[in-house]
mmCIF file of N, CA and C in Angstrom:
data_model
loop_
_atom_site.group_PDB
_atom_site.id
_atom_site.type_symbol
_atom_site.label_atom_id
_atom_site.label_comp_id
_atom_site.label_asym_id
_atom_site.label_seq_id
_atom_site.Cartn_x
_atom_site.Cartn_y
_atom_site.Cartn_z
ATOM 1 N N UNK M 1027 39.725 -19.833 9.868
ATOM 2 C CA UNK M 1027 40.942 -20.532 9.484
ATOM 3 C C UNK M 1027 40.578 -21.718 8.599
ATOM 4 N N UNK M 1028 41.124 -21.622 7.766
ATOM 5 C CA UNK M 1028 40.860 -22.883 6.521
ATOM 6 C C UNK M 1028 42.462 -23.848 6.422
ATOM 7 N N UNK M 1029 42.539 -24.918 6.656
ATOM 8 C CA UNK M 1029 43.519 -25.531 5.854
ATOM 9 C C UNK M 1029 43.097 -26.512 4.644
ATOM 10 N N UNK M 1030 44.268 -26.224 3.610
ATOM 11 C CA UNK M 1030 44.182 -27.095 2.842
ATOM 12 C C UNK M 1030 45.326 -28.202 2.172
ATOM 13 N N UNK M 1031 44.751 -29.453 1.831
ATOM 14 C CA UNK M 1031 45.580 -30.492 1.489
ATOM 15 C C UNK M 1031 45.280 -30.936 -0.002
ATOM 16 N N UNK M 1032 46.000 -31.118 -0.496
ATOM 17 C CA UNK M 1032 46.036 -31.241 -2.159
ATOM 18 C C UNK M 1032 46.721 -32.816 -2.583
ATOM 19 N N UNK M 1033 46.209 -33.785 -3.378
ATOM 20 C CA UNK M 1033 46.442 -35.198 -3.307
ATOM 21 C C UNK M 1033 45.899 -35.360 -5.206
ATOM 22 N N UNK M 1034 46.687 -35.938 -5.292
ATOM 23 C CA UNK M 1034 46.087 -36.754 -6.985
ATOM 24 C C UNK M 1034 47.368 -36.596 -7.739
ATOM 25 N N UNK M 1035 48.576 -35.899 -6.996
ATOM 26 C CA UNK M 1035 49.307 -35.884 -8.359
ATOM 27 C C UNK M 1035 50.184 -36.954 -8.530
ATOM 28 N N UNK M 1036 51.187 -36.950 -9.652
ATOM 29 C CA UNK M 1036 52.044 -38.235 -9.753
ATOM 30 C C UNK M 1036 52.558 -37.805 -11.077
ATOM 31 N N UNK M 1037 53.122 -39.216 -11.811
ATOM 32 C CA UNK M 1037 53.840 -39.303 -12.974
ATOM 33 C C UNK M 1037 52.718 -40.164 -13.778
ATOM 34 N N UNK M 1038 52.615 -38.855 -14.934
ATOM 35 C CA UNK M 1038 51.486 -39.306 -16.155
ATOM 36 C C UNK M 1038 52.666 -39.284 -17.420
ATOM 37 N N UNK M 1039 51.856 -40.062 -18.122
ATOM 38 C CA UNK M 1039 52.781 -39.815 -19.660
ATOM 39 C C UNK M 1039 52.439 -38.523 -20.703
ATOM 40 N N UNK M 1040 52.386 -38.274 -21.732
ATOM 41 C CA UNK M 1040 52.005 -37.174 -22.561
ATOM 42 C C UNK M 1040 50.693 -37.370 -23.066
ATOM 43 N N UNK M 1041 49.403 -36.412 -22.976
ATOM 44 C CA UNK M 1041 48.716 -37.071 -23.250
ATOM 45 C C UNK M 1041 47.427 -37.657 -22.646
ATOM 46 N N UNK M 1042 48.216 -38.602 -21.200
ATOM 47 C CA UNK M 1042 47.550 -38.747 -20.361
ATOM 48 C C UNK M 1042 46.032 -37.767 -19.130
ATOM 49 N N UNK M 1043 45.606 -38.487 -18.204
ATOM 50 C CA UNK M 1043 44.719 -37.497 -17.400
ATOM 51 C C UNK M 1043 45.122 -37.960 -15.662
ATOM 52 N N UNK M 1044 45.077 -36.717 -15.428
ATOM 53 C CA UNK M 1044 44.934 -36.827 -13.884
ATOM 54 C C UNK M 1044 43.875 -35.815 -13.184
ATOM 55 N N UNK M 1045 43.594 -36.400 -11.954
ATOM 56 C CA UNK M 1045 42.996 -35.079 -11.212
ATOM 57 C C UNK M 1045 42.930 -34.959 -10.094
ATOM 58 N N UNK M 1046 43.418 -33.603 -9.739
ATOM 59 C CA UNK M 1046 44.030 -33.336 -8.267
ATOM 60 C C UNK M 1046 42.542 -32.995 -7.498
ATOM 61 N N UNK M 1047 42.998 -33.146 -5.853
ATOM 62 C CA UNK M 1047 41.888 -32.480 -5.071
ATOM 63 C C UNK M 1047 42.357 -31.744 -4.525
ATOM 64 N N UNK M 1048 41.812 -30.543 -3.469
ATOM 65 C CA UNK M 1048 41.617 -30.153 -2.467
ATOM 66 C C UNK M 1048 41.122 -30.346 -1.323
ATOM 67 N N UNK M 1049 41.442 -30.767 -0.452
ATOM 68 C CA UNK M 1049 40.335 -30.823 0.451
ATOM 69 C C UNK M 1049 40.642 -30.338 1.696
ATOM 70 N N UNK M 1050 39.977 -29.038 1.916
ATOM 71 C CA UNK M 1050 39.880 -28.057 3.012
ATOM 72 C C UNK M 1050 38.844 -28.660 4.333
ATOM 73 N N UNK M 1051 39.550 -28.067 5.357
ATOM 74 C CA UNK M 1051 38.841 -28.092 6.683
ATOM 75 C C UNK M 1051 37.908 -27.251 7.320
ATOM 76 N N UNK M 1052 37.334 -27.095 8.129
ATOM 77 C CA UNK M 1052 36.650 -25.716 8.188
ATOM 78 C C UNK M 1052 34.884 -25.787 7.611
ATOM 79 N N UNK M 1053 34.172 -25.881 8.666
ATOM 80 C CA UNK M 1053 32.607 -25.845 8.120
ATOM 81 C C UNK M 1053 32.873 -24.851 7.394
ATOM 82 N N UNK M 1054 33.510 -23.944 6.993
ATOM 83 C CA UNK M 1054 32.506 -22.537 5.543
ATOM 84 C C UNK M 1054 33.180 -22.541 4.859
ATOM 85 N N UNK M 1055 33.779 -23.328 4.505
ATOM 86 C CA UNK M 1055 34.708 -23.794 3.042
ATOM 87 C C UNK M 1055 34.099 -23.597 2.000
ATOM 88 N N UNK M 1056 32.637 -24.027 1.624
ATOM 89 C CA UNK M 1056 31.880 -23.499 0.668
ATOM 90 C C UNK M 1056 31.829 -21.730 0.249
ATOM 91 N N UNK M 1057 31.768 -21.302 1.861
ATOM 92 C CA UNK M 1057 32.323 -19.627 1.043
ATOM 93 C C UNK M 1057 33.107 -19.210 0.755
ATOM 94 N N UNK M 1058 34.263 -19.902 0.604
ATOM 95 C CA UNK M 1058 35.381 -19.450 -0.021
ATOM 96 C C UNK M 1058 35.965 -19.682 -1.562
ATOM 97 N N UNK M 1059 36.722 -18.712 -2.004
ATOM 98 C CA UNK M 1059 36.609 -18.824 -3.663
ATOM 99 C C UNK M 1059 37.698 -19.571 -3.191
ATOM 100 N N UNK M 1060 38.189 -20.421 -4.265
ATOM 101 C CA UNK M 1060 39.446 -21.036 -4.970
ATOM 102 C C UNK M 1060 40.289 -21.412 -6.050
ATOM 103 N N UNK M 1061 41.547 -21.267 -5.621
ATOM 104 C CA UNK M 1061 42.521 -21.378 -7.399
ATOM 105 C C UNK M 1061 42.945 -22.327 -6.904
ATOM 106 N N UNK M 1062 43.550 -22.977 -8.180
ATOM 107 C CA UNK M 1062 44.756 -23.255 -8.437
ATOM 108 C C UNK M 1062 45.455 -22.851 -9.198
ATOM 109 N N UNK M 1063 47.427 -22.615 -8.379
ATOM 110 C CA UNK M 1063 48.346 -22.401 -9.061
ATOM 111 C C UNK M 1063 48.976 -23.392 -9.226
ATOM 112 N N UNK M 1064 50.564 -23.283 -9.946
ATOM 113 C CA UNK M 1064 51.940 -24.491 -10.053
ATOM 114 C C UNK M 1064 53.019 -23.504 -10.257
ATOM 115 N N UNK M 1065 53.692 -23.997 -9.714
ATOM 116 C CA UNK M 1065 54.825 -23.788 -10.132
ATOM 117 C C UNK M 1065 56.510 -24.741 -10.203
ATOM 118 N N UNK M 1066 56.698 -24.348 -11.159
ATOM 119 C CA UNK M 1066 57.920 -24.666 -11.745
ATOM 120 C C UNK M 1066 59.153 -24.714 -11.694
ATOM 121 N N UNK M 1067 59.766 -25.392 -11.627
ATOM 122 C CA UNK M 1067 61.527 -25.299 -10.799
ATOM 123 C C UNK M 1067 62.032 -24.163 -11.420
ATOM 124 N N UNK M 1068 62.510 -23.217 -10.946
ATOM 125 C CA UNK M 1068 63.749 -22.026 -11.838
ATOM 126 C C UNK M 1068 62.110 -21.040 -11.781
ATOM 127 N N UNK M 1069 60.549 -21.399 -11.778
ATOM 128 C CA UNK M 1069 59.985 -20.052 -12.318
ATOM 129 C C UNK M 1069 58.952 -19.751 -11.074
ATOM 130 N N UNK M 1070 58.402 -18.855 -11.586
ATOM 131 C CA UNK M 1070 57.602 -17.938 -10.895
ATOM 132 C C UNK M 1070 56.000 -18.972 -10.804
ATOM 133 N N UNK M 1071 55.125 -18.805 -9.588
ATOM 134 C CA UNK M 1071 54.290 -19.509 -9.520
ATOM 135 C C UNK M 1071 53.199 -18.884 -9.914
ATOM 136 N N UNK M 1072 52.407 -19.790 -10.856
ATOM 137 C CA UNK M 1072 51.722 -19.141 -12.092
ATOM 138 C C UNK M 1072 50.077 -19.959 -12.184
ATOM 139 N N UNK M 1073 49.136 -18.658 -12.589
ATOM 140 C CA UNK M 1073 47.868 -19.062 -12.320
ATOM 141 C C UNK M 1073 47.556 -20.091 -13.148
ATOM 142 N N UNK M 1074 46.550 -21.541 -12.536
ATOM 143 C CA UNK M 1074 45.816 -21.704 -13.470
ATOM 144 C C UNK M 1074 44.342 -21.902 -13.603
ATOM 145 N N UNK M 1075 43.569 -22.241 -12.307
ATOM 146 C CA UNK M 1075 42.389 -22.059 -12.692
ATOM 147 C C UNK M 1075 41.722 -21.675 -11.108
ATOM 148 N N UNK M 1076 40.554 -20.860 -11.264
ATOM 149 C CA UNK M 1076 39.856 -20.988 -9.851
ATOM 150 C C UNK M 1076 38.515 -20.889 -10.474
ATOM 151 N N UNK M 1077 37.603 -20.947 -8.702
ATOM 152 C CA UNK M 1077 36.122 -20.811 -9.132
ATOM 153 C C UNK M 1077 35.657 -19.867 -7.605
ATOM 154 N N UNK M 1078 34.685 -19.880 -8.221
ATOM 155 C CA UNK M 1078 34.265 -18.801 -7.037
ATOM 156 C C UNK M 1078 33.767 -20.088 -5.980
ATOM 157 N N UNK M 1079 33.241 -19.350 -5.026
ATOM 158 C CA UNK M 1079 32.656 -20.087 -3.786
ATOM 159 C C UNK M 1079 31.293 -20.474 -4.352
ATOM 160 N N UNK M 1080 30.368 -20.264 -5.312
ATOM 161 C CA UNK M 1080 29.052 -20.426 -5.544
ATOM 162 C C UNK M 1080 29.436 -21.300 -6.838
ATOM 163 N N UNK M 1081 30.862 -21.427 -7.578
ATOM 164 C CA UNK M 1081 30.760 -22.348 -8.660
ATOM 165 C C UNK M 1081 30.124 -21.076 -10.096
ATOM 166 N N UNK M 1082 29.589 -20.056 -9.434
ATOM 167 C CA UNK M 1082 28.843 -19.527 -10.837
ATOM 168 C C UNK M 1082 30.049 -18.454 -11.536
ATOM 169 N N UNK M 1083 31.309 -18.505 -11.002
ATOM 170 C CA UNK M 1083 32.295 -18.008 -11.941
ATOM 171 C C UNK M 1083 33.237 -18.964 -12.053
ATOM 172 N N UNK M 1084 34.385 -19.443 -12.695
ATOM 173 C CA UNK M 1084 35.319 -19.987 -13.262
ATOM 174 C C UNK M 1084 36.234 -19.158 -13.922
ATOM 175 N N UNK M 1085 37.385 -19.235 -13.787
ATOM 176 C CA UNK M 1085 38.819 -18.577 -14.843
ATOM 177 C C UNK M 1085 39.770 -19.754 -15.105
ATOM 178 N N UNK M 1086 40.397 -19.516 -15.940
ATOM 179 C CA UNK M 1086 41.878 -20.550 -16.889
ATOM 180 C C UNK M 1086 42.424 -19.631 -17.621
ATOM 181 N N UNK M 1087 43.034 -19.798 -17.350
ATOM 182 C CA UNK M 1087 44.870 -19.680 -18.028
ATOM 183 C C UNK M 1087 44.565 -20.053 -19.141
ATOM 184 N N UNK M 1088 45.534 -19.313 -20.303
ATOM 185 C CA UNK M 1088 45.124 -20.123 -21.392
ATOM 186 C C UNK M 1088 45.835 -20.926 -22.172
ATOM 187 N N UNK M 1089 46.775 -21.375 -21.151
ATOM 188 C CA UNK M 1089 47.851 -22.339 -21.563
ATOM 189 C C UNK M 1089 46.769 -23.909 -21.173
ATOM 190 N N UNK M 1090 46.600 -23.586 -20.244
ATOM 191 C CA UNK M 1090 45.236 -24.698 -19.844
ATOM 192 C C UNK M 1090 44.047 -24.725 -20.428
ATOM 193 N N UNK M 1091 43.059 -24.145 -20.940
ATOM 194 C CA UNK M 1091 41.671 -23.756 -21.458
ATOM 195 C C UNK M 1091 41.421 -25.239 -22.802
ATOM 196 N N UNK M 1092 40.126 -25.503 -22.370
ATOM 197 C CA UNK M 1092 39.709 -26.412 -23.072
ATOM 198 C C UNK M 1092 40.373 -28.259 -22.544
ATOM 199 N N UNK M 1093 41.540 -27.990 -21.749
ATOM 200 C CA UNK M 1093 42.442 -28.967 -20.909
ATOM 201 C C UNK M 1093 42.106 -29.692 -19.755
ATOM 202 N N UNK M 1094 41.838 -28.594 -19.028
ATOM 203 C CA UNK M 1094 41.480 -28.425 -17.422
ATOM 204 C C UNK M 1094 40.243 -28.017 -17.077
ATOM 205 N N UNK M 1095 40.055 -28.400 -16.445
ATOM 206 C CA UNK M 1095 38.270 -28.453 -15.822
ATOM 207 C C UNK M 1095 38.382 -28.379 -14.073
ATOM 208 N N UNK M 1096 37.931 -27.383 -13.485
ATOM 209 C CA UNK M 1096 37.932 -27.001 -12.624
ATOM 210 C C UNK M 1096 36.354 -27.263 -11.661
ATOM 211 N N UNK M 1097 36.633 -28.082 -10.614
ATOM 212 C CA UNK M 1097 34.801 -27.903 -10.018
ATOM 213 C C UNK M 1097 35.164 -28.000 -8.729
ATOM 214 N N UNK M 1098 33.843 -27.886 -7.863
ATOM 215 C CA UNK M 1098 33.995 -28.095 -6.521
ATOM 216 C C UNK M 1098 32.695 -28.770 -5.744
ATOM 217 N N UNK M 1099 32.876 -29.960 -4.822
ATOM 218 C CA UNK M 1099 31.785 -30.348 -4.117
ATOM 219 C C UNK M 1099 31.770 -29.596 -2.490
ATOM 220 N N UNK M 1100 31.105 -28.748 -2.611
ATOM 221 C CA UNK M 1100 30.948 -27.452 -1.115
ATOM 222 C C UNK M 1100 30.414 -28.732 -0.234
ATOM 223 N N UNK M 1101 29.841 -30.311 -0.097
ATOM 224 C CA UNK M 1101 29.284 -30.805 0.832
ATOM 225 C C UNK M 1101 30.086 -31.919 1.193
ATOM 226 N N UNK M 1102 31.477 -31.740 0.630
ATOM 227 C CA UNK M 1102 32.815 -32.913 0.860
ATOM 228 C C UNK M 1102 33.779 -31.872 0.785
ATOM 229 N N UNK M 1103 33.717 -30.360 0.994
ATOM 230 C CA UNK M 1103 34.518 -29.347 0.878
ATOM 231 C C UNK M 1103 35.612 -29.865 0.198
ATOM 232 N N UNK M 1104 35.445 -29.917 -0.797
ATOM 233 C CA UNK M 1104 36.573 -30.227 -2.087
ATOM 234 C C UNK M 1104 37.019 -29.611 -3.129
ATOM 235 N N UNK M 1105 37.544 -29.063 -3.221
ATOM 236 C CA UNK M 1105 37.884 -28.792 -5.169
ATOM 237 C C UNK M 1105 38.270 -29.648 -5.988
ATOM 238 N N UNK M 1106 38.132 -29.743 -7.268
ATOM 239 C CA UNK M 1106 39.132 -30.479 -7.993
ATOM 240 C C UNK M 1106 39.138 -30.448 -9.314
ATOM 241 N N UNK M 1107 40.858 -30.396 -9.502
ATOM 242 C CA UNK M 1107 41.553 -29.803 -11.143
ATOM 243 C C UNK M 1107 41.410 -31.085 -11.901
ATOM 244 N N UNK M 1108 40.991 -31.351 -13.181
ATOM 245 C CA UNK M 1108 40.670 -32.601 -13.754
ATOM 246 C C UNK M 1108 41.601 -31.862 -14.808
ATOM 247 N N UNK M 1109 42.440 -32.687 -15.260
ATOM 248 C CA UNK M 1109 43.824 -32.156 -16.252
ATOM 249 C C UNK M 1109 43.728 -33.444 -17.195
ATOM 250 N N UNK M 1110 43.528 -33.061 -18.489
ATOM 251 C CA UNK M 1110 43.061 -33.689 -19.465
ATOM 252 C C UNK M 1110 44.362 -33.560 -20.556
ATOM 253 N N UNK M 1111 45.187 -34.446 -21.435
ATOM 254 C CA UNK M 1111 46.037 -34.174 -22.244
ATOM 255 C C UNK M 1111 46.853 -33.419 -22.042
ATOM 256 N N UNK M 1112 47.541 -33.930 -20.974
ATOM 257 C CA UNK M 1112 48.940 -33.268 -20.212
ATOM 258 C C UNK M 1112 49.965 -33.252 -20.876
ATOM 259 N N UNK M 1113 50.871 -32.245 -21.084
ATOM 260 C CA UNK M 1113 51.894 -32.122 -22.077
ATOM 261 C C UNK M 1113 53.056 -31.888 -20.911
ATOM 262 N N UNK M 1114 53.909 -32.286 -21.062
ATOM 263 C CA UNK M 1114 55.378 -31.883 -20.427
ATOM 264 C C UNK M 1114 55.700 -30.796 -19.922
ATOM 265 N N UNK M 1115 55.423 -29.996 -20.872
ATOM 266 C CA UNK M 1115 54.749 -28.170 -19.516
ATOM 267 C C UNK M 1115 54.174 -28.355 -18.849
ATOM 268 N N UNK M 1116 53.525 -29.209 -18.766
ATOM 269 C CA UNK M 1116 52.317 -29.062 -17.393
ATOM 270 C C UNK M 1116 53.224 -29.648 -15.896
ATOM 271 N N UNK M 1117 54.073 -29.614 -16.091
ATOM 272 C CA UNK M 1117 55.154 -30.517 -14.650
ATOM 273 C C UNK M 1117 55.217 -29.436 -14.485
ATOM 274 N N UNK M 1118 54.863 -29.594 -12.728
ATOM 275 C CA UNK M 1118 54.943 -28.545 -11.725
ATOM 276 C C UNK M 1118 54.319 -29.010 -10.323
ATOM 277 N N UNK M 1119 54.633 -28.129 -9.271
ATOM 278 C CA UNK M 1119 53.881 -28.849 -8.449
ATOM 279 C C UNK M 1119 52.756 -27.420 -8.147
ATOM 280 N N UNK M 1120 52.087 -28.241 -8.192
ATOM 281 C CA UNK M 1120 50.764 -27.554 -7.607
ATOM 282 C C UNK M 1120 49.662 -27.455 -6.528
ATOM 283 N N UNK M 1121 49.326 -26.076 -6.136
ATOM 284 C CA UNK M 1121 48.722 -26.081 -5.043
ATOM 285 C C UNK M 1121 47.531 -24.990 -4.980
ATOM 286 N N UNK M 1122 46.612 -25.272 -3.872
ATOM 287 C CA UNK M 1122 45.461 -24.482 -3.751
ATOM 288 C C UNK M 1122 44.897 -23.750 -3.203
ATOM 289 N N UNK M 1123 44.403 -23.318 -3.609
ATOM 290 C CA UNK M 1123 44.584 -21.410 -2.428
ATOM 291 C C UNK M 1123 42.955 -21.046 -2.101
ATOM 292 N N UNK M 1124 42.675 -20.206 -1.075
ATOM 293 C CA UNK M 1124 41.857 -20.048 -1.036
ATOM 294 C C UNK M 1124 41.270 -18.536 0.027
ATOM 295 N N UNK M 1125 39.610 -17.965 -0.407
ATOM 296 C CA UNK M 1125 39.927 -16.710 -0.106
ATOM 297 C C UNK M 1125 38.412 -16.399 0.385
ATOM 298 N N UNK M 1126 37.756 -15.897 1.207
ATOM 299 C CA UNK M 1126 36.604 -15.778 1.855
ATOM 300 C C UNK M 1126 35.808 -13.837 1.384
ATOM 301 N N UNK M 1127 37.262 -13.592 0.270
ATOM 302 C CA UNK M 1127 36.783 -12.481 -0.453
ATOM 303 C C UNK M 1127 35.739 -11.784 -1.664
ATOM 304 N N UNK M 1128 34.864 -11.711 -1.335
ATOM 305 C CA UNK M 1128 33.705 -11.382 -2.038
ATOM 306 C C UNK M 1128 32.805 -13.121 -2.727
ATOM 307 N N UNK M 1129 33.005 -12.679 -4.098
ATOM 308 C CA UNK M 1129 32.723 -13.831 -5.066
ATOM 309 C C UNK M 1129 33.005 -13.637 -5.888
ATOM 310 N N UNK M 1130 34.087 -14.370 -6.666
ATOM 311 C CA UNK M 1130 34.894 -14.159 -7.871
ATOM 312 C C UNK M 1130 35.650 -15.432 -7.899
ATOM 313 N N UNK M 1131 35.905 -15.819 -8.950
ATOM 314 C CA UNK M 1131 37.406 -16.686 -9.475
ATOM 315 C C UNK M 1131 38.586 -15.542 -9.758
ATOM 316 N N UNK M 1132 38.995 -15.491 -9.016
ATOM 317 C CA UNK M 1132 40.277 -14.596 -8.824
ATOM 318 C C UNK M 1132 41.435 -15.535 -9.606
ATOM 319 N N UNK M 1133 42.344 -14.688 -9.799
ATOM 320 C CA UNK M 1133 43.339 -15.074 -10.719
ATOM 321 C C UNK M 1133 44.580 -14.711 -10.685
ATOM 322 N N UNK M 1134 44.719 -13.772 -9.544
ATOM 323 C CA UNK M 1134 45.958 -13.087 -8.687
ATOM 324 C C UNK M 1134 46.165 -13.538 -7.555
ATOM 325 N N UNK M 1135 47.358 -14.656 -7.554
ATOM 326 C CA UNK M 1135 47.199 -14.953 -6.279
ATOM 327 C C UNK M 1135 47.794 -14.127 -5.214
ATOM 328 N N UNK M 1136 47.728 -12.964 -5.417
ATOM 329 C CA UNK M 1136 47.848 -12.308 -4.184
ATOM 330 C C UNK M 1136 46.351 -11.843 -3.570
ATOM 331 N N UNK M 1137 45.413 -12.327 -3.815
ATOM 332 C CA UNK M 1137 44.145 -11.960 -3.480
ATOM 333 C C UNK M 1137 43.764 -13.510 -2.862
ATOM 334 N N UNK M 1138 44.635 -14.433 -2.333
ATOM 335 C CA UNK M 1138 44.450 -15.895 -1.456
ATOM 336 C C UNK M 1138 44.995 -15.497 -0.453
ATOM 337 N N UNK M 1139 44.170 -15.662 0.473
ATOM 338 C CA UNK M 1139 44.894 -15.876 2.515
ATOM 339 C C UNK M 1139 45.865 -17.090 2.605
ATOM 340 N N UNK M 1140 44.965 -18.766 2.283
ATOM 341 C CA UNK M 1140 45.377 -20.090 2.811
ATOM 342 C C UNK M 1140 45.639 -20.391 1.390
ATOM 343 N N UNK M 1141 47.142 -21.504 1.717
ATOM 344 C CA UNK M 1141 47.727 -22.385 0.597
ATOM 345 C C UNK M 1141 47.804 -23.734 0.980
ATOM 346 N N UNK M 1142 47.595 -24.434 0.352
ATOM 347 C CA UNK M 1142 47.888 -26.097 1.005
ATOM 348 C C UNK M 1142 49.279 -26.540 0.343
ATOM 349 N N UNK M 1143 49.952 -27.662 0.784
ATOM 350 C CA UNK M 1143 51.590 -27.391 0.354
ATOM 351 C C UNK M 1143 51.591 -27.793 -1.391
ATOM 352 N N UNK M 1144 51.072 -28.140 -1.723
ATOM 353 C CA UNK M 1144 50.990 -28.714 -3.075
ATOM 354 C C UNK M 1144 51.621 -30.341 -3.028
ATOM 355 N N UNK M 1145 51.003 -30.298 -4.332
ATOM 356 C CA UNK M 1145 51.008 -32.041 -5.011
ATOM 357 C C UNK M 1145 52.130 -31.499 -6.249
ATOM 358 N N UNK M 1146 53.160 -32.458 -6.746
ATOM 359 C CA UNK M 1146 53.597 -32.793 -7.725
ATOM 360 C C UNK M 1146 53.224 -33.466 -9.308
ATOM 361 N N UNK M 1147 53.351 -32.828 -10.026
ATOM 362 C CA UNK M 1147 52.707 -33.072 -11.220
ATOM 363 C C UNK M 1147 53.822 -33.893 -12.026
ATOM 364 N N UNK M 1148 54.204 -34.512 -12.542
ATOM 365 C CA UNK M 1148 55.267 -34.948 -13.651
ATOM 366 C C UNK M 1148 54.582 -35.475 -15.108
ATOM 367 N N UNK M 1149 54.719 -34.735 -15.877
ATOM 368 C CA UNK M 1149 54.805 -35.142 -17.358
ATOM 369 C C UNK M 1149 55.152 -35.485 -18.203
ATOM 370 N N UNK M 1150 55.437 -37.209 -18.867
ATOM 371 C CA UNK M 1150 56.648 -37.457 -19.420
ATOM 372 C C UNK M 1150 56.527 -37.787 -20.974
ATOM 373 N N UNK M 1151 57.216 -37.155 -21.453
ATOM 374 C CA UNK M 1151 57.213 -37.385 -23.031
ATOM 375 C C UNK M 1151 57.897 -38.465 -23.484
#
């Protein structure tokens, strides 16, 4: 059983940087891969980045790519989304998932067991 809690978000301007964490419970948190998704008032909740449990895979969205930077400290069982030049699309709230399935940065979140409730993102132009 893993839980997770997600903290860093808020109201940035356009432009601006923030960066969210994760931080899961559970000694074997390190073996587990993790994303993050967001989603959007009115839409569907939509991938944007994970990493595997070993760090040696990574995926992004490519609405995010080159933006967002994705890492994880396995010895403070943490993740964390570093969101660089946030644009007004990027408001959503977001949250982090996680999966003790193979090793991969998965990108479907129907391939995550545990979600933590998410953090709020706001982007203001």
């Amino acid at each position: 059983q893993v839980q997770l809690v997600e903290s860093g978000g808020g109201l940035v301007q356009a432009g601006g940087s923030l960066r969210l964490s994760c931080a899961a419970s559970g000694r074997t948190f390190s073996r587990y891969n993790t994303g993050w998704f967001r989603q959007a008032p009115g839409k569907e909740r939509e991938f944007v980045a994970a990493i595997s449990w070993s760090a040696g895979f990574t995926a992004y969205a490519d609405s995010v790519k080159g933006r967002f930077t994705i890492s994880r400290d396995n010895a403070k069982n943490t993740v964390y989304l570093q969101m660089n030049s946030l644009k007004p699309e990027d408001t959503a709230v977001y949250s982090c998932a996680a999966t003790n399935a193979g090793t991969y940065a998965y990108t479907s979140k129907r391939m995550y067991d545990y979600w933590g409730q998410g953090t709020q993102v706001t982007v203001s132009s």
